[in-house]
Short mmCIF file of C-alpha atoms and ligand atoms in Angstrom, two decimals:
data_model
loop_
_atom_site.label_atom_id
_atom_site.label_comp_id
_atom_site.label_asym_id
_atom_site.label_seq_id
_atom_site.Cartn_x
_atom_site.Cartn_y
_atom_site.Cartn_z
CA UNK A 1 -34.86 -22.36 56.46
CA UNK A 2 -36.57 -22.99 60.44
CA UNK A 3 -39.77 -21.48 58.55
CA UNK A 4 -40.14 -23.96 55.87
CA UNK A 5 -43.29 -26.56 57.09
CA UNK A 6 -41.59 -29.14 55.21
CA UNK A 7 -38.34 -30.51 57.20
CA UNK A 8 -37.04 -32.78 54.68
CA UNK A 9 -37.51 -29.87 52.15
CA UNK A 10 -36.10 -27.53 54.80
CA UNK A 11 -32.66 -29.59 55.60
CA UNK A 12 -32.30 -30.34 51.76
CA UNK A 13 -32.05 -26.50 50.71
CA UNK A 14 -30.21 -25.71 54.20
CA UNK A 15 -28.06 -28.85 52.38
CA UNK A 16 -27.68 -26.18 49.28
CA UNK A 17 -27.01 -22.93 50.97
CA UNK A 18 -23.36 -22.61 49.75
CA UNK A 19 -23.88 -23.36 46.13
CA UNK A 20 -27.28 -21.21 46.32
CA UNK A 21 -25.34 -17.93 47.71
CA UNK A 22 -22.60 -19.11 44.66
CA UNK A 23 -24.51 -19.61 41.85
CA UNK A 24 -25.57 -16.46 39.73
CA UNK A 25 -29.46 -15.58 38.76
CA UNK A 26 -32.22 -13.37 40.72
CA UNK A 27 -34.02 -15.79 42.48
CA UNK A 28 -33.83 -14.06 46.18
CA UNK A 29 -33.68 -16.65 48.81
CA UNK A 30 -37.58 -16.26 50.61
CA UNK A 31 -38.67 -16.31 46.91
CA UNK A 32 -36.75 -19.38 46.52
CA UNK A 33 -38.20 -21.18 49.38
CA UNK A 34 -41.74 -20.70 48.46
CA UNK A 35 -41.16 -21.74 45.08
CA UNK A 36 -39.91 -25.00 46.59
CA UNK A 37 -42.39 -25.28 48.97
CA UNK A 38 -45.14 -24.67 46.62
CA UNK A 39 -44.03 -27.57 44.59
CA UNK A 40 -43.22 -29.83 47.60
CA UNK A 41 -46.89 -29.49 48.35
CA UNK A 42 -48.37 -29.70 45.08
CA UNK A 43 -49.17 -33.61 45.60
CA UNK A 44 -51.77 -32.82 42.24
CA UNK A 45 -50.17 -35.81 40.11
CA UNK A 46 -46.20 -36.11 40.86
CA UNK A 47 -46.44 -38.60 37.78
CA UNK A 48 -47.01 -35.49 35.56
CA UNK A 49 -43.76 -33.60 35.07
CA UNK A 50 -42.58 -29.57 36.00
CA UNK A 51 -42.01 -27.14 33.68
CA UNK A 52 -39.09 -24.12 34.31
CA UNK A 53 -39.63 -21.30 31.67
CA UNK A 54 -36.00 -19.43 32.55
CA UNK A 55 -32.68 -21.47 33.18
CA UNK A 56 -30.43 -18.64 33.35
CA UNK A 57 -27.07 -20.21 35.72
CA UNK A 58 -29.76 -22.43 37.64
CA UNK A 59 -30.19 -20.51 40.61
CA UNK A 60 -34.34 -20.93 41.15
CA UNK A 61 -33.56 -24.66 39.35
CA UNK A 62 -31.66 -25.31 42.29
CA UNK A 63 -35.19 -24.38 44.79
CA UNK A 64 -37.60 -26.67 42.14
CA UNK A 65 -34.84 -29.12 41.75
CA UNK A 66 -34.42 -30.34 45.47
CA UNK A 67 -38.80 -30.44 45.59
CA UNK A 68 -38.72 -32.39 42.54
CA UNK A 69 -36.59 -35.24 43.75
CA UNK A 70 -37.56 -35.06 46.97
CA UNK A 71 -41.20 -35.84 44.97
CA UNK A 72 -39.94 -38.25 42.41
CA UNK A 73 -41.11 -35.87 39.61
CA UNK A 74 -38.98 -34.72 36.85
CA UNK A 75 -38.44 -31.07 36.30
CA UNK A 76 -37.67 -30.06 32.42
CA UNK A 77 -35.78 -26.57 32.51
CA UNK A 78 -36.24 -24.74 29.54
CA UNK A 79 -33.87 -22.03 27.72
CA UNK A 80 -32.05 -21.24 24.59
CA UNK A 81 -29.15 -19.37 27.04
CA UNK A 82 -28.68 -16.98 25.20
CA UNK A 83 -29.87 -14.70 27.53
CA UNK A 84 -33.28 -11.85 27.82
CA UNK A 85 -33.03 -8.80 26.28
CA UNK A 86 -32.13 -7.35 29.48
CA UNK A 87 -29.28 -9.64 29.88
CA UNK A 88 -27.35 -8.07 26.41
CA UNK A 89 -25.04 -5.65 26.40
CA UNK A 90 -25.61 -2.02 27.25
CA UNK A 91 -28.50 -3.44 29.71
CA UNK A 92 -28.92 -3.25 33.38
CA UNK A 93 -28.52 -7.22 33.80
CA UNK A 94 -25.68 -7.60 31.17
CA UNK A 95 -23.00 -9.97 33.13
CA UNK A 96 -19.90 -9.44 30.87
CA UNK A 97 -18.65 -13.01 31.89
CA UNK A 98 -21.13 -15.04 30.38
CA UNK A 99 -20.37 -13.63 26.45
CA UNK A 100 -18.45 -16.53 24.97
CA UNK A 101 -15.51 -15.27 22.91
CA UNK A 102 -15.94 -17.16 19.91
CA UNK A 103 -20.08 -16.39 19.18
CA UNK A 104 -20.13 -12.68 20.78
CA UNK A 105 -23.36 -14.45 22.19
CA UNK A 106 -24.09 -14.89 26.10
CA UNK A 107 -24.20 -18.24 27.43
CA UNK A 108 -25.16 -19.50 30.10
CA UNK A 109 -25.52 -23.31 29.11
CA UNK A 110 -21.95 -24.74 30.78
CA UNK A 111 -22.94 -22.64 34.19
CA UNK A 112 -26.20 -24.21 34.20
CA UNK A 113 -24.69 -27.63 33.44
CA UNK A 114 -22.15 -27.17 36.16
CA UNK A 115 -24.69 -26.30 38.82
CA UNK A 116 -27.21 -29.32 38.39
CA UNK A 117 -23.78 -31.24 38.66
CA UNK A 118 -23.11 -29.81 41.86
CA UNK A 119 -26.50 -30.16 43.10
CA UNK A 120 -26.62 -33.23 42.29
CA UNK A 121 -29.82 -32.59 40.45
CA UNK A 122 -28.94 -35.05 37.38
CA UNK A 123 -31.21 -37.88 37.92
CA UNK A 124 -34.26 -35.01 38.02
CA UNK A 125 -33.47 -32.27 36.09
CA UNK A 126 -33.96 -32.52 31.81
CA UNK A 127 -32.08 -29.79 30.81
CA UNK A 128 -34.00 -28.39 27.55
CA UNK A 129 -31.77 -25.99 25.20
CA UNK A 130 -34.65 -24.30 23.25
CA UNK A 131 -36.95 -21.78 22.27
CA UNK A 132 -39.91 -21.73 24.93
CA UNK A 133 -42.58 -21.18 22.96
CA UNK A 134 -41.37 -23.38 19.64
CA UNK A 135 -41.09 -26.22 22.73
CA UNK A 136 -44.08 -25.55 24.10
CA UNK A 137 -45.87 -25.85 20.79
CA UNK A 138 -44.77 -29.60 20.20
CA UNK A 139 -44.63 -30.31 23.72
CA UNK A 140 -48.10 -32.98 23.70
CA UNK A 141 -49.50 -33.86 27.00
CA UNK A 142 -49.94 -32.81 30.49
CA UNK A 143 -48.17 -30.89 33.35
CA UNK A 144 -48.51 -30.66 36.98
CA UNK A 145 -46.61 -27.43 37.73
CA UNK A 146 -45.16 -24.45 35.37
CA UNK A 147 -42.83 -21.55 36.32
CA UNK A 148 -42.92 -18.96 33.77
CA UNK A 149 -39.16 -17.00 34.24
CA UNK A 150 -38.47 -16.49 30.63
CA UNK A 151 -38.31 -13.14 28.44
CA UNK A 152 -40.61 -10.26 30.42
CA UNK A 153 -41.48 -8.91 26.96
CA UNK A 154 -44.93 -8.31 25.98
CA UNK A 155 -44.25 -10.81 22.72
CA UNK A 156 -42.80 -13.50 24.81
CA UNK A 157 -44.62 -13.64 27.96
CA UNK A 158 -48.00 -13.79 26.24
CA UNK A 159 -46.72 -16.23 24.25
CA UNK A 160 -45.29 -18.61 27.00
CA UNK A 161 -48.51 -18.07 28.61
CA UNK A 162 -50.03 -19.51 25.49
CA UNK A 163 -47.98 -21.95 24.73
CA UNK A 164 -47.68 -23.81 28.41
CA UNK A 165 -50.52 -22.58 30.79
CA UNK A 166 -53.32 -24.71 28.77
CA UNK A 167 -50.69 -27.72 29.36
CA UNK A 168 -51.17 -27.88 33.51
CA UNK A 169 -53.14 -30.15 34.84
CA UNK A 170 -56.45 -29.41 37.03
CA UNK A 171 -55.14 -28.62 40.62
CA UNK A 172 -51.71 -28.08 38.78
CA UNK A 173 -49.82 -24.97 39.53
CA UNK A 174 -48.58 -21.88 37.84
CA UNK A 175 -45.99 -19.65 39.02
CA UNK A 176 -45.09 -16.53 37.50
CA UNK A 177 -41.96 -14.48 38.51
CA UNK A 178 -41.25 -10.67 38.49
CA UNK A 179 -44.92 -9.58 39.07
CA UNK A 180 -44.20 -5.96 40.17
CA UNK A 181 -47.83 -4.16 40.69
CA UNK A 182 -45.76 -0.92 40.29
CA UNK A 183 -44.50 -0.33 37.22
CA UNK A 184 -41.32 1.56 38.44
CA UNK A 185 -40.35 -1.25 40.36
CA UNK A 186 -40.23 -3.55 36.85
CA UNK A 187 -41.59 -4.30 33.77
CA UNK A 188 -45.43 -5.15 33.50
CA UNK A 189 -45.99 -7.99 31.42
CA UNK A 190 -45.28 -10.72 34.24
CA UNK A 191 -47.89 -8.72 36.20
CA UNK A 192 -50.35 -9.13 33.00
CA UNK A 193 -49.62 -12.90 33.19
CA UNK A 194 -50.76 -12.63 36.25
CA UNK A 195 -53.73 -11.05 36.12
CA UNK A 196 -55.00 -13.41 33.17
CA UNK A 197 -54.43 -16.09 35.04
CA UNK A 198 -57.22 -14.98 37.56
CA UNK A 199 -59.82 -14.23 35.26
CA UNK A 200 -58.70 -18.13 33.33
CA UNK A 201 -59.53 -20.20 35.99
CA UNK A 202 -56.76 -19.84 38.40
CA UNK A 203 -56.72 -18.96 42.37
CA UNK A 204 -53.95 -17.61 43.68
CA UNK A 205 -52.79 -19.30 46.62
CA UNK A 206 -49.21 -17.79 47.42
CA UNK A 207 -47.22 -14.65 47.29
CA UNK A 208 -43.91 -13.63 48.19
CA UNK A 209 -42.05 -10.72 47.00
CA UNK A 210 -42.37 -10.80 43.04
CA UNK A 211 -43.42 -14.49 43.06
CA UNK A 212 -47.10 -15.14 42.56
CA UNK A 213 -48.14 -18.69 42.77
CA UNK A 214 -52.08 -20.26 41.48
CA UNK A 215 -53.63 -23.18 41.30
CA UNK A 216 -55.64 -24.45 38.53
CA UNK A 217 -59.23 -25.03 39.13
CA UNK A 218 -61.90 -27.46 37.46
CA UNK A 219 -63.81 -25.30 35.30
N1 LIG B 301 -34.88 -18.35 36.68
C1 LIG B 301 -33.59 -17.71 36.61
C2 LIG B 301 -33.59 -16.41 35.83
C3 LIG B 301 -34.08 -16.52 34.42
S1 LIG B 301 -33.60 -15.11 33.46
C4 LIG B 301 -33.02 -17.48 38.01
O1 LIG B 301 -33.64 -17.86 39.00
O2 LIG B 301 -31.93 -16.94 38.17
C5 LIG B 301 -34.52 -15.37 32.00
C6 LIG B 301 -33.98 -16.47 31.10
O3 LIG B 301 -34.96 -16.66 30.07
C7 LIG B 301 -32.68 -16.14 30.39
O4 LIG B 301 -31.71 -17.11 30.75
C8 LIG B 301 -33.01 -16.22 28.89
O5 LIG B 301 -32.02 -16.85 28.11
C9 LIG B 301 -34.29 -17.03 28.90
N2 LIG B 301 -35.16 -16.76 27.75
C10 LIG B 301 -35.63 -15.55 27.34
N3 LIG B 301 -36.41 -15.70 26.25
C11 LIG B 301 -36.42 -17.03 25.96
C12 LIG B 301 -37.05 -17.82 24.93
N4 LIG B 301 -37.81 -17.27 23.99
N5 LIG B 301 -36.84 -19.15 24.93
C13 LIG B 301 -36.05 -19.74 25.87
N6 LIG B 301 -35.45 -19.04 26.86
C14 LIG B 301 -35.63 -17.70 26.91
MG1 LIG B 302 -37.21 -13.58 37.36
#
């Protein structure tokens, strides 16, 4: 955490640490940090609210969470948890602990719950059990900041893309996870997200591991 140029944003992860090496997800930790920080610095209209594409157990909610109320903005987390594609069984991220006896279906909703308890993220965090895209399309108004962590197919990420990016605000931010410029290290529609992005307007202004982070401009 010494690296982050934010103290306050620094001690209030280094706060986290124990529930952020306990709580389940694939958010790695420098990834994580310059999510937070990216937020924590995006002073464009703190009035307007964040938007999480991607729940999952709350692990990168955890990162945006602690900006958020260190900012006085509210961060809506959106996700039907039931899980990706890649998250049912038979798939490399299937976590047999998360199907819930009774439906056969993942879920992740309780985990989720439990960590924005222990995070003490409640007064911040609007936790949004839904389809992204059928949100997104009667979702009305502005947003300062969007992280797009939802399904990596090529259905669904176009169509998060299409229902949220038009939504952020000028000098607003997009971030977009699992960007993998080689296709054997991961799926490519994140990365096609990304490129769009650039030739819509946006400037990228961070990137760390799979995370790439841009900025709206004015045209
Ligand atoms: N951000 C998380 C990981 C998200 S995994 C972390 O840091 O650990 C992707 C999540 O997207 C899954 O929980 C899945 O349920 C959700 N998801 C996939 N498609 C979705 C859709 N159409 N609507 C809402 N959520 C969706
Ligand atoms: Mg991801």
């Amino acid at each position: 955490m010494d690296q982050i140029e934010y103290p306050k944003l620094g001690s209030e992860l280094l706060a986290k640490q124990e529930l952020i090496r306990a709580t389940k997800g694939f958010m790695p930790p420098d990834e994580g940090v310059s999510l937070a920080t990216a937020l924590y610095g995006c002073n464009a209209a703190t009035e307007l609210p964040a938007i999480e594409i991607g729940s999952y157990a709350g692990l990168s909610t955890i990162y945006l969470g602690v900006a958020a109320q260190l900012q006085g903005r509210v961060l809506l987390s959106v996700d039907h948890h039931h899980g990706s594609e890649e998250n049912q069984e038979g798939w490399d991220y299937h976590d047999p602990a998360l199907k819930d006896p009774v439906s056969g279906k993942i879920d992740t909703l309780y985990l989720f719950r439990r960590t924005i308890e222990l995070a003490a993220l409640g007064d911040t965090v609007i936790i949004v059990v839904a389809n992204s895209q059928k949100y997104g399309s009667t979702f009305n108004g502005e947003i300062g900041f969007l992280f797009i962590d939802g399904g990596h197919g090529h259905e669904q990420a176009q169509s998060d893309y299409e229902s949220w990016v038009s939504k952020i605000t000028v000098g607003g931010l997009l971030a977009i996870h699992d960007v993998f410029l080689d296709p054997s290290l991961g799926g490519q529609e994140p990365y096609h997200l990304y490129q769009r992005s650039l030739s819509e307007g946006f400037r990228e202004i961070t990137a760390q591991g799979s995370l790439r982070i841009m900025r709206k401009g004015s045209r």
